[in-house]
XYZ file of N, CA and C in Angstrom:
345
model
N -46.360 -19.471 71.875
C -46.552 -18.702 70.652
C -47.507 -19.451 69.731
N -48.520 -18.552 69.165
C -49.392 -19.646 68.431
C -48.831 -19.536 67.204
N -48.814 -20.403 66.305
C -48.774 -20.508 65.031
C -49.841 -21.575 63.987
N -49.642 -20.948 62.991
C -50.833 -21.838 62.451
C -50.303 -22.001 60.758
N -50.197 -23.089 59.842
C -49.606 -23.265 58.994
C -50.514 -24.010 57.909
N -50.627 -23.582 56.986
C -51.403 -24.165 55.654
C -51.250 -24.888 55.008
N -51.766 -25.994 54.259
C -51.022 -26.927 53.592
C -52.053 -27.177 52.138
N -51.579 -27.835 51.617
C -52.398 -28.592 50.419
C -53.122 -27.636 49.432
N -52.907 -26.814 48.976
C -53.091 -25.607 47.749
C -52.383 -26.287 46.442
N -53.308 -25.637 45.464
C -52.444 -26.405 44.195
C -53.480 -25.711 43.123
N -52.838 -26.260 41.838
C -53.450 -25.790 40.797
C -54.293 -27.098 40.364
N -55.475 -26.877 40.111
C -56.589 -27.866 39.263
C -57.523 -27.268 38.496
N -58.333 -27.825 37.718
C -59.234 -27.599 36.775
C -60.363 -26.842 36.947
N -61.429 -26.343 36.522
C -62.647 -26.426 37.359
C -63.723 -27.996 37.289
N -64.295 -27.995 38.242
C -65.133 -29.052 38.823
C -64.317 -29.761 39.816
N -62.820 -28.977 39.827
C -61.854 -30.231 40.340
C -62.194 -30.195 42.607
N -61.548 -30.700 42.906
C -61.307 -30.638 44.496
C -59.832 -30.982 44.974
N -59.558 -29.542 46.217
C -58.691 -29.960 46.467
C -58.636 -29.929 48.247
N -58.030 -30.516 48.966
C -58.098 -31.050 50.467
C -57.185 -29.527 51.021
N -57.485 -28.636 52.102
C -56.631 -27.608 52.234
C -56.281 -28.043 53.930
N -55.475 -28.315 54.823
C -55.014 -28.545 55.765
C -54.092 -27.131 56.573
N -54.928 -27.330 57.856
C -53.827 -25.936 58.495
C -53.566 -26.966 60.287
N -52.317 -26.851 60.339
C -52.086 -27.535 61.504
C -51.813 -26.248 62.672
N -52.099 -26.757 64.071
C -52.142 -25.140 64.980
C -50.838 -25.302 65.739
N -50.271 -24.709 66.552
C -49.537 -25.092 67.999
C -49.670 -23.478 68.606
N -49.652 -24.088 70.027
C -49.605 -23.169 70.587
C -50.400 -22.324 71.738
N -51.832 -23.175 70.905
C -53.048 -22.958 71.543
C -53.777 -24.499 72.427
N -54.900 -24.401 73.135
C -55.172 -25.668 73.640
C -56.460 -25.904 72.321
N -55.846 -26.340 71.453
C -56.648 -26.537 70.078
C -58.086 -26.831 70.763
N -58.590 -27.882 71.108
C -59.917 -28.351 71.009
C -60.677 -26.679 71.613
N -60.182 -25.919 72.559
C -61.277 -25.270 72.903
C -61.251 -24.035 71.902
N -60.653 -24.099 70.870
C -60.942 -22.546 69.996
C -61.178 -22.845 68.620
N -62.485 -21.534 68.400
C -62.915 -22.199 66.699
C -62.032 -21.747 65.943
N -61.862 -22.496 65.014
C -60.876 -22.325 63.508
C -61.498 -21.965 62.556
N -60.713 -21.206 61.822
C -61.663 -20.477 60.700
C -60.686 -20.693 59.252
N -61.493 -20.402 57.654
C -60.706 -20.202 57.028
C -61.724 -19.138 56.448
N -60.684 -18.030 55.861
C -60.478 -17.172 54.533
C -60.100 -17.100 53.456
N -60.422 -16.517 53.064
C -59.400 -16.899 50.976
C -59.230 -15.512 50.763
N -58.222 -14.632 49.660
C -58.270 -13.466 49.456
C -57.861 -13.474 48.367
N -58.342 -12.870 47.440
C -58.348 -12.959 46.044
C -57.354 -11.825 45.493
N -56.527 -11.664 44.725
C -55.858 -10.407 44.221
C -56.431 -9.285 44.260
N -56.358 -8.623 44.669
C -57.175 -7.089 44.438
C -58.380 -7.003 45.336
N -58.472 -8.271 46.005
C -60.045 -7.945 46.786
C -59.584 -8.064 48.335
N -60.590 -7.991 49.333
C -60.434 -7.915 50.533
C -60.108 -9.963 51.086
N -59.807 -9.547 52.258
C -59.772 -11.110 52.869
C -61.546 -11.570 53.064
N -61.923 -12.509 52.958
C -63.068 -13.267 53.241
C -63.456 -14.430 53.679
N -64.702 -14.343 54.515
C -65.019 -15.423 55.619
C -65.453 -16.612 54.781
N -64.689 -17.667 54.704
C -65.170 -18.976 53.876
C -66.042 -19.811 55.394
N -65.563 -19.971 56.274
C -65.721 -21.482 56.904
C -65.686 -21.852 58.304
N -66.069 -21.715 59.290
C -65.978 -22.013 60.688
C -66.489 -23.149 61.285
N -65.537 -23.719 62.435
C -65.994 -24.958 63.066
C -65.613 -24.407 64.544
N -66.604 -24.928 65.115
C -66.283 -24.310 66.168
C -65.922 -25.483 67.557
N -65.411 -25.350 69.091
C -65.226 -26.706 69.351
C -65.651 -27.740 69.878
N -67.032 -27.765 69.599
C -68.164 -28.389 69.831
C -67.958 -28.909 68.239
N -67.713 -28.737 67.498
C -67.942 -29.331 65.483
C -68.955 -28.516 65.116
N -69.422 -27.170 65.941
C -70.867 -26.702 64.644
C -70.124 -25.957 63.781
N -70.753 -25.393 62.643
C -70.114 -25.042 61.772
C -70.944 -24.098 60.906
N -70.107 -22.932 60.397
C -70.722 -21.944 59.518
C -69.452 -21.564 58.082
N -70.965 -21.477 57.207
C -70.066 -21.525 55.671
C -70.689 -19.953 55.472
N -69.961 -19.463 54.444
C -70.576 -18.404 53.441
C -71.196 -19.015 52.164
N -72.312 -18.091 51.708
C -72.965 -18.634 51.148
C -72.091 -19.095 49.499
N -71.642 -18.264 49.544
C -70.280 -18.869 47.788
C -69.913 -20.026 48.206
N -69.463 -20.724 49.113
C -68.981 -22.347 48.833
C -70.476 -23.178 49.741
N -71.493 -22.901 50.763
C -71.992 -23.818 50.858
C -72.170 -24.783 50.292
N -72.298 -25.972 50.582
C -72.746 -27.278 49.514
C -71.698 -27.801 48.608
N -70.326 -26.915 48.698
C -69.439 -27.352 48.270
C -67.590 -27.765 48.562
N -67.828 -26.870 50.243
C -66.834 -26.669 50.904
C -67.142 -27.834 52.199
N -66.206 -28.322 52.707
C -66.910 -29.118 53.811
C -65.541 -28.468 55.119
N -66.035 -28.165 56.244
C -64.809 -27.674 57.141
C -64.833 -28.892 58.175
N -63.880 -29.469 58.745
C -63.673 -30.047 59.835
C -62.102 -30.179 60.417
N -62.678 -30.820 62.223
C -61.505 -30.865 62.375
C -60.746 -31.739 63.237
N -59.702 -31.908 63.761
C -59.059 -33.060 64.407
C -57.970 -32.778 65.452
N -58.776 -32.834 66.892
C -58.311 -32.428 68.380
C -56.968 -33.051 68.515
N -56.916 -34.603 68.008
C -56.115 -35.052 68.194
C -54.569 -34.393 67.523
N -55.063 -34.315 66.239
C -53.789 -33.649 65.759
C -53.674 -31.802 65.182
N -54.362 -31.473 66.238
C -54.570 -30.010 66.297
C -54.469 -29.677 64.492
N -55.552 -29.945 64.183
C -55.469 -29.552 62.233
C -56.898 -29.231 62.200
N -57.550 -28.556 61.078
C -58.202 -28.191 60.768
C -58.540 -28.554 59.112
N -59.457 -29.008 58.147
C -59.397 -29.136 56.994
C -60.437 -28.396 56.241
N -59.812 -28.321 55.114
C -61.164 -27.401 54.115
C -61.188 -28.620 53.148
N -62.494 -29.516 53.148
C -62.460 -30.131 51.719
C -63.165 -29.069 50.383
N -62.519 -29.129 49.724
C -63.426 -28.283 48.444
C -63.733 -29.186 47.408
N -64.620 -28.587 46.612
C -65.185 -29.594 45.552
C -65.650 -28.529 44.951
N -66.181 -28.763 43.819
C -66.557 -28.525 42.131
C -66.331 -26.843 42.009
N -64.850 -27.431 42.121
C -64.022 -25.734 42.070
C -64.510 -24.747 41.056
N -64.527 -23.420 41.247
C -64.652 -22.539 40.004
C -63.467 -21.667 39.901
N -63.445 -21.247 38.766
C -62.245 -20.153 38.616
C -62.430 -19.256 39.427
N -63.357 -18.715 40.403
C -63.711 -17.872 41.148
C -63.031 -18.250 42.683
N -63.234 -19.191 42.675
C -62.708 -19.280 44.190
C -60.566 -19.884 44.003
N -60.399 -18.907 43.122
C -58.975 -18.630 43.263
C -58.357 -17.676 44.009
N -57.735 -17.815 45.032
C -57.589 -17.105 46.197
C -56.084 -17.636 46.427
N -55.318 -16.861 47.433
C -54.732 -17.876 48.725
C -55.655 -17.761 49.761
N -55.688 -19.064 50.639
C -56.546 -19.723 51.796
C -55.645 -19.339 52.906
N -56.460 -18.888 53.915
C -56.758 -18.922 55.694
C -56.805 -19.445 56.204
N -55.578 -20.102 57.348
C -56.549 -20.455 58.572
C -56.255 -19.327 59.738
N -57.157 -19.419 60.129
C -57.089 -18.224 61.228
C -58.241 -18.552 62.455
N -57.407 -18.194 63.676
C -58.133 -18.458 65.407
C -57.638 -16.846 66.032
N -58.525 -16.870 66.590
C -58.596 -15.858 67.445
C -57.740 -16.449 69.133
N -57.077 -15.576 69.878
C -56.570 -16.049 71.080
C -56.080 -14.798 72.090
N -56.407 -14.937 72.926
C -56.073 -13.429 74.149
C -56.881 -12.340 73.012
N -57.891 -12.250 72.348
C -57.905 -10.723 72.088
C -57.278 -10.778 71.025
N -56.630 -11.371 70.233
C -55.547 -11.025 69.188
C -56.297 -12.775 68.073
N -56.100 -11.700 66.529
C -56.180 -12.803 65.374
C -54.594 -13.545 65.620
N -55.004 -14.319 64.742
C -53.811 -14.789 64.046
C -54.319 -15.684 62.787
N -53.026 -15.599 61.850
C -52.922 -16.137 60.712
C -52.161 -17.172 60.441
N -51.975 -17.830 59.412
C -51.124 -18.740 58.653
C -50.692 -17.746 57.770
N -49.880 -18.189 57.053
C -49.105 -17.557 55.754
C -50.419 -17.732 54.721
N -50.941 -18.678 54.700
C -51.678 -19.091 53.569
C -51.515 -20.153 52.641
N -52.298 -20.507 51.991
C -51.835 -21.883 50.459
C -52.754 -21.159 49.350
N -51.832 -21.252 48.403
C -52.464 -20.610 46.911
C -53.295 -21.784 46.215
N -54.491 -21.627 45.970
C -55.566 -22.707 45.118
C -55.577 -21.434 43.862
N -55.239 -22.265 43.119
C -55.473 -21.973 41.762
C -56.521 -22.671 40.728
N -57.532 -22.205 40.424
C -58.508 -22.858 39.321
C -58.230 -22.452 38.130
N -58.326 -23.237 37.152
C -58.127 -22.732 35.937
C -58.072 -24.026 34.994
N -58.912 -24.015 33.678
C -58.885 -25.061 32.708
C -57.619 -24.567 32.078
């Protein structure tokens, strides 16, 4: 059964950074890309971040240069570093892999920006 679980969401400032962690089981981690999303109240889910399992990697253009994605075979995790937060990218966060044909999700972690 795959599962996939979110970690490290919190409330900070803007300019602030916060580390977002999703650990997997279930899957043979190294060979599938990991992704994250964020979904904002009232808006649709959206593509923040992909690594794929080779390490290449694709951002959307709202966090380039400020989001960094990577990840770690060894301990089947995935990380979102963020930096010079805006009130805009207040969401709950994604991680999400694709497997047989079928998504899957985490529950999510709530990042909250706000002075």
């Amino acid at each position: 059964q795959v599962r996939l679980e979110e970690s490290g969401g919190g409330l900070v400032k803007p300019g602030g950074s916060l580390r977002l962690s999703c650990k997997a089981a279930g899957i043979n981690f190294r060979l599938y890309t990991m992704k994250w999303y964020r979904q904002a109240p009232g808006e649709e889910r959206e593509f923040i971040a992909s690594i794929g399992q080779g390490g290449e990697t694709k951002y959307a253009d709202s966090v380039k240069g400020r989001f960094t994605i990577t990840r770690d075979n060894v301990w089947r995790t995935t990380s979102l570093q963020t930096s010079i937060l805006r009130p805009e990218d207040t969401a709950v966060y994604f991680c999400n892999t694709e497997h047989g044909g079928r998504n899957f999700w985490g529950r999510g972690t709530q990042v909250t920006v706000t002075s």
